[in-house]
Every structure is written in structure tokens, then in C-alpha cells.
Amino acid sequence: MELEKQNFIIHPIPVLKDNIIWIWVKGNQAVVVDPAISQPVISWLKEKNLQLTSVLQTHHHEDHIGGTEELLEVWPFSSVIAAKSDLDRIPFQTNSVFDNDVFILLEEEIKVIEVPGHTKNHVSYYLGGSKKDTMHPVLFSGDTLFGAGCGRLFEGTPSQMFKSLNRLKALPNDTKVYCAHEYTEDNLKWAKSIYPEDSNINSRLKEVISRRSKGLQSLPSTILEETKSNLFLIAKSAKEFAKLRLDKDNWKN
Ligand code: ZN
Ligand code: FE
């Protein structure tokens, strides 16, 4: 369990092939981000005697919303926060949000950042860390920004995704990035295939392999780390981004 600061914990539950469900805990309350499935979340929360207060949804894919309705059966008063523009695909949302909305969860201010590209209604959630309990800012990036990578373009254009990633890149350097999949090692191997000698890519890959071999997640990373070794953030134009995305789509480890 990673201790952000006393009383503020963000805990990973790895599920399915490579999904990570993040549970943010403060006191006896918990917020879960993109629950792909419910059972491991229910077990973990019950074992720790925690109350689920909210579910944050970044987008409508089944491996992000699949567990939500079952969580609501156990904690019927928990809120489900998602993009209003995806109401038809995330129908059980109780609090619909728009781009730049700010709301409070567990006494922290959360800002909605609309980041279309992976899906057309994808949002990320940013905790600015202005309140005394947060040591540094936190980003729940969903399937937009990954460790050394980004989501595939299922519904958006390269220029949309490039713009979305640039919004996330503009967040403070010390922002911790909690994304929804453990793809970092694979992404770095792909990056190395393009820049075999790059020292940032090589040292991060080494570190990630070591963490993974100990059964640890490669995440969270930081925005600073991503600006140095995530080729999609380093890309200078939508055109360059599009070329990289295509290369990654066709790359086999
Ligand atoms: Zn997805
Ligand atoms: Fe996903």
C-alpha cells in the first residue's frame, strides 16, 4: 500500500490481464476509479472495514465500468461520477460532469479534464493537492495517458488525442500519474525499438523490469517522468504523434 501522506492512500488492485483498479482511501472512506470488476474491490474494502463513497469513471469501456453496478448493490448510496456526454453509455451515473468542472471528494478538490481520443467522451480526474492532506497532485488518467504510452484511438483522431495529451502534459511536473493499465514495460520496449540509445528510456525500462519482477506496479509515474520517456508526450506535432501511434499499433514485442 502506498502511503501518500498519513491518512491518504492510493492502493492498486491489479485485475484481469493488465487492468489496475485504484482505490483512494481517506479515513474509513474510499473512492474507486474504473472498477473493471467488483469482487476484489468488495473483498479489499470489507477486509479493511471501509465504506465506498464514490466511483470515478473515466470512460465507458467494459474493463472500466464492468464492476460498478455490483458495487452499488453493496454500497447503494455511493455516487457514480462520469461524463454527462457519456450518459447513454454509462447509464448508472449519479453525478454527471463536464470539462473543467470542479467537485469535492474526501475533502479534496477534483477537476475534470476532458481528454477525447481513446473514446470521444473520455475524462481524466485531477486532484490539485492544494488541501493539507495531499502531498502532491494526483491524476487518474484512465486510458488516455499510460506509463510511457497512451491509449489507442478507438473513437478520436490523432490531433484530438495529441491535444488531450498536451493538456495532461501541462499539469505540474510532480503530478503522480495513476493510469488504468499496466502497459509501461511494453511501451518502453517499443520506445527503445525506436531510440535504442536513449538514456531516459533505458533507465526507466530497467527500473520498471525490476519493479515488475518483484510483483510491484510500475505506477504511479509522474508527469516529469512521462515528459522524458513517453514518446507520445515528446511528439512535437499531431502529425508526429499520428506516426508514432501507428507505429505502436503495428509493433509486436
Ligand atoms: Zn478503454
Ligand atoms: Fe481499458
Coordinates of C-alpha atoms and ligand atoms in Angstrom, one line a residue:
M1 CA 0.0 0.0 0.0
E2 CA 1.5 3.3 -1.0
L3 CA 1.3 6.0 1.6
E4 CA 0.8 9.4 0.0
K5 CA 0.8 11.0 3.4
Q6 CA -0.7 10.0 6.6
N7 CA -4.4 9.2 6.1
F8 CA -4.2 9.5 2.3
I9 CA -3.6 6.2 0.5
I10 CA -4.0 5.2 -3.2
H11 CA -3.9 1.4 -3.4
P12 CA -3.7 -0.6 -6.7
I13 CA -5.8 -3.7 -7.3
P14 CA -4.5 -5.4 -10.4
V15 CA -7.3 -7.3 -12.2
L16 CA -8.0 -9.1 -15.5
K17 CA -5.0 -9.3 -17.8
D18 CA -3.5 -5.8 -17.2
N19 CA -6.1 -3.5 -15.6
I20 CA -5.4 -1.6 -12.4
I21 CA -8.3 -0.5 -10.2
W22 CA -7.1 2.3 -8.0
I23 CA -8.7 2.7 -4.6
W24 CA -8.2 6.0 -2.9
V25 CA -8.7 5.9 0.9
K26 CA -9.0 8.5 3.5
G27 CA -10.1 7.7 7.0
N28 CA -12.7 5.0 6.6
Q29 CA -13.9 6.2 3.3
A30 CA -12.9 5.0 -0.2
V31 CA -13.2 6.1 -3.8
V32 CA -12.7 3.6 -6.5
V33 CA -11.5 4.5 -10.0
D34 CA -12.7 2.5 -13.0
P35 CA -13.8 -0.8 -11.4
A36 CA -13.4 -3.3 -14.1
I37 CA -14.8 -6.0 -11.9
S38 CA -16.4 -5.8 -8.4
Q39 CA -15.3 -8.8 -6.3
P40 CA -11.7 -7.9 -5.5
V41 CA -12.8 -4.4 -4.6
I42 CA -15.6 -5.6 -2.4
S43 CA -13.2 -8.0 -0.6
W44 CA -10.5 -5.5 -0.1
L45 CA -12.8 -2.8 1.2
K46 CA -14.7 -5.2 3.5
E47 CA -11.5 -6.6 4.9
K48 CA -10.3 -3.1 5.8
N49 CA -13.8 -2.1 7.1
L50 CA -14.0 0.8 4.6
Q51 CA -17.1 2.4 3.1
L52 CA -17.3 3.1 -0.6
T53 CA -18.5 6.6 -1.1
S54 CA -17.8 7.2 -4.9
V55 CA -16.9 5.6 -8.1
L56 CA -15.0 7.7 -10.7
Q57 CA -15.4 6.6 -14.3
T58 CA -13.0 7.8 -17.0
H59 CA -14.9 6.2 -19.9
H60 CA -17.5 3.6 -20.9
H61 CA -15.4 0.6 -21.8
E62 CA -16.4 -2.6 -20.1
D63 CA -13.0 -3.1 -18.5
H64 CA -13.6 0.2 -16.6
I65 CA -17.3 0.1 -15.7
G66 CA -17.9 -3.6 -15.5
G67 CA -17.9 -3.8 -11.7
T68 CA -19.8 -0.6 -10.9
E69 CA -23.4 -1.9 -10.7
E70 CA -22.4 -4.7 -8.3
L71 CA -20.6 -2.2 -6.1
L72 CA -23.8 -0.2 -6.0
E73 CA -25.6 -3.3 -4.7
V74 CA -23.3 -3.4 -1.8
W75 CA -23.0 0.4 -1.3
P76 CA -26.2 1.8 -2.7
F77 CA -25.5 5.4 -1.5
S78 CA -22.2 5.7 -3.3
S79 CA -22.1 8.2 -6.1
V80 CA -21.0 7.4 -9.6
I81 CA -19.2 10.3 -11.4
A82 CA -18.9 10.3 -15.1
A83 CA -19.0 12.5 -18.2
K84 CA -22.5 13.8 -18.9
S85 CA -21.7 13.4 -22.6
D86 CA -21.5 9.6 -22.0
L87 CA -24.8 9.2 -20.1
D88 CA -26.1 6.8 -22.7
R89 CA -23.0 4.5 -22.3
I90 CA -22.5 5.0 -18.5
P91 CA -26.2 4.9 -17.6
F92 CA -25.9 4.4 -13.8
Q93 CA -24.0 7.7 -13.2
T94 CA -25.4 9.8 -10.3
N95 CA -23.3 12.9 -10.8
S96 CA -22.6 13.9 -14.4
V97 CA -19.7 16.1 -15.0
F98 CA -18.4 18.5 -17.8
D99 CA -15.0 19.6 -18.8
N100 CA -13.3 21.8 -16.2
D101 CA -15.9 21.0 -13.5
V102 CA -14.6 21.1 -10.0
F103 CA -16.1 19.0 -7.2
I104 CA -15.1 17.7 -3.8
L105 CA -14.4 14.1 -2.8
L106 CA -12.9 13.1 0.5
E107 CA -12.3 16.8 1.2
E108 CA -10.2 17.1 -1.9
E109 CA -10.9 19.3 -4.9
I110 CA -11.1 17.3 -8.1
K111 CA -11.0 18.8 -11.6
V112 CA -12.5 17.2 -14.6
I113 CA -10.2 17.3 -17.7
E114 CA -11.9 16.2 -20.9
V115 CA -9.4 14.2 -23.0
P116 CA -11.1 12.8 -26.1
G117 CA -9.1 10.4 -28.3
H118 CA -9.3 6.9 -26.9
T119 CA -13.1 7.4 -26.7
K120 CA -14.8 10.5 -27.7
N121 CA -16.1 11.2 -24.1
H122 CA -13.1 10.2 -22.1
V123 CA -12.3 12.3 -19.0
S124 CA -9.4 12.3 -16.5
Y125 CA -9.6 13.4 -12.9
Y126 CA -7.0 15.8 -11.4
L127 CA -6.5 16.3 -7.6
G128 CA -4.6 19.6 -7.3
G129 CA -3.2 18.8 -3.9
S130 CA -4.0 22.2 -2.6
K131 CA -5.5 20.8 0.6
K132 CA -3.3 19.8 3.5
D133 CA -3.7 16.1 3.1
T134 CA -2.3 15.7 -0.3
M135 CA 1.4 15.7 -0.6
H136 CA 1.5 16.2 -4.4
P137 CA -1.0 16.4 -7.2
V138 CA -2.7 13.3 -8.5
L139 CA -4.0 12.4 -11.9
F140 CA -6.3 9.5 -12.7
S141 CA -5.7 9.4 -16.4
G142 CA -7.8 6.3 -17.3
D143 CA -6.8 5.1 -20.8
T144 CA -5.5 8.4 -22.1
L145 CA -2.0 8.7 -20.6
F146 CA -0.3 5.4 -19.8
G147 CA 3.2 4.8 -18.4
A148 CA 5.4 5.6 -21.4
G149 CA 2.3 5.3 -23.7
C150 CA -1.2 6.4 -24.5
G151 CA -4.5 4.8 -25.3
R152 CA -5.4 3.5 -28.8
L153 CA -7.5 5.7 -30.9
F154 CA -10.8 3.9 -30.9
E155 CA -13.1 7.0 -31.4
G156 CA -10.9 10.0 -31.8
T157 CA -8.4 11.5 -34.3
P158 CA -4.7 11.8 -33.8
S159 CA -5.0 15.6 -33.4
Q160 CA -7.7 15.2 -30.7
M161 CA -5.5 12.8 -28.8
F162 CA -2.4 15.0 -29.3
K163 CA -4.4 17.9 -27.8
S164 CA -5.7 15.8 -24.9
L165 CA -2.2 14.6 -24.0
N166 CA -0.9 18.1 -24.2
R167 CA -3.5 19.2 -21.6
L168 CA -2.2 16.5 -19.3
K169 CA 1.4 17.3 -20.1
A170 CA 0.8 20.9 -18.9
L171 CA 0.0 19.7 -15.4
P172 CA 2.6 20.2 -12.7
N173 CA 5.7 18.1 -13.1
D174 CA 5.3 16.4 -9.7
T175 CA 1.8 15.2 -10.6
K176 CA 1.6 11.5 -9.9
V177 CA 0.0 9.6 -12.8
Y178 CA -2.3 6.7 -12.0
C179 CA -3.5 5.1 -15.2
A180 CA -5.8 2.2 -15.7
H181 CA -3.5 -0.4 -17.3
E182 CA -0.1 -1.8 -16.6
Y183 CA 1.5 -1.4 -20.0
T184 CA 4.6 0.5 -19.1
E185 CA 7.2 -2.2 -19.7
D186 CA 5.7 -3.0 -23.1
N187 CA 5.5 0.7 -24.0
L188 CA 9.2 1.3 -23.0
K189 CA 10.3 -1.7 -25.1
W190 CA 8.6 -0.2 -28.1
A191 CA 10.1 3.2 -27.4
K192 CA 13.5 1.5 -27.1
S193 CA 12.9 -0.1 -30.5
I194 CA 12.8 3.5 -31.9
Y195 CA 15.5 5.1 -29.8
P196 CA 17.8 2.2 -28.6
E197 CA 20.4 4.5 -27.0
D198 CA 18.1 6.9 -25.2
S199 CA 19.2 7.0 -21.6
N200 CA 15.8 8.1 -20.1
I201 CA 14.0 5.2 -21.9
N202 CA 16.7 2.7 -20.9
S203 CA 17.0 3.6 -17.3
R204 CA 13.2 3.7 -16.9
L205 CA 12.9 0.3 -18.6
K206 CA 15.4 -1.1 -16.2
E207 CA 13.6 0.2 -13.2
V208 CA 10.2 -1.0 -14.4
I209 CA 11.5 -4.5 -15.2
S210 CA 12.9 -4.6 -11.6
R211 CA 9.7 -3.4 -10.1
R212 CA 7.6 -5.9 -12.1
S213 CA 9.9 -8.8 -11.2
K214 CA 9.1 -8.0 -7.5
G215 CA 5.4 -8.1 -8.3
L216 CA 5.0 -4.3 -8.0
Q217 CA 3.2 -2.0 -10.3
S218 CA 5.2 0.3 -12.5
L219 CA 2.9 3.1 -11.4
P220 CA 2.3 5.8 -10.4
S221 CA 4.7 7.7 -12.6
T222 CA 5.0 11.4 -12.7
I223 CA 4.3 14.0 -15.4
L224 CA 8.0 14.8 -15.3
E225 CA 9.0 11.2 -16.0
E226 CA 6.5 11.0 -18.8
T227 CA 7.8 14.1 -20.5
K228 CA 11.2 12.5 -20.6
S229 CA 10.4 8.9 -21.7
N230 CA 6.9 8.9 -23.2
L231 CA 7.3 9.4 -26.9
F232 CA 3.7 10.5 -27.3
L233 CA 4.3 13.4 -24.9
I234 CA 7.6 14.2 -26.6
A235 CA 6.0 14.4 -30.0
K236 CA 6.0 18.0 -31.3
S237 CA 3.1 17.9 -33.7
A238 CA -0.1 16.0 -34.3
K239 CA 1.5 14.6 -37.4
E240 CA 4.5 13.2 -35.5
F241 CA 2.1 11.9 -32.9
A242 CA 0.0 10.1 -35.5
K243 CA 3.1 8.4 -36.9
L244 CA 4.1 7.1 -33.5
R245 CA 0.6 5.9 -32.7
L246 CA 0.5 3.9 -36.0
D247 CA 4.0 2.5 -35.3
K248 CA 3.0 1.4 -31.8
D249 CA -0.3 -0.2 -33.1
N250 CA 1.7 -2.3 -35.5
W251 CA 4.5 -3.2 -33.2
K252 CA 4.9 -6.6 -31.7
N253 CA 7.1 -7.3 -28.7
Ligands
ZN1 ZN -10.6 1.8 -22.7
FE2 FE -9.1 -0.1 -20.7

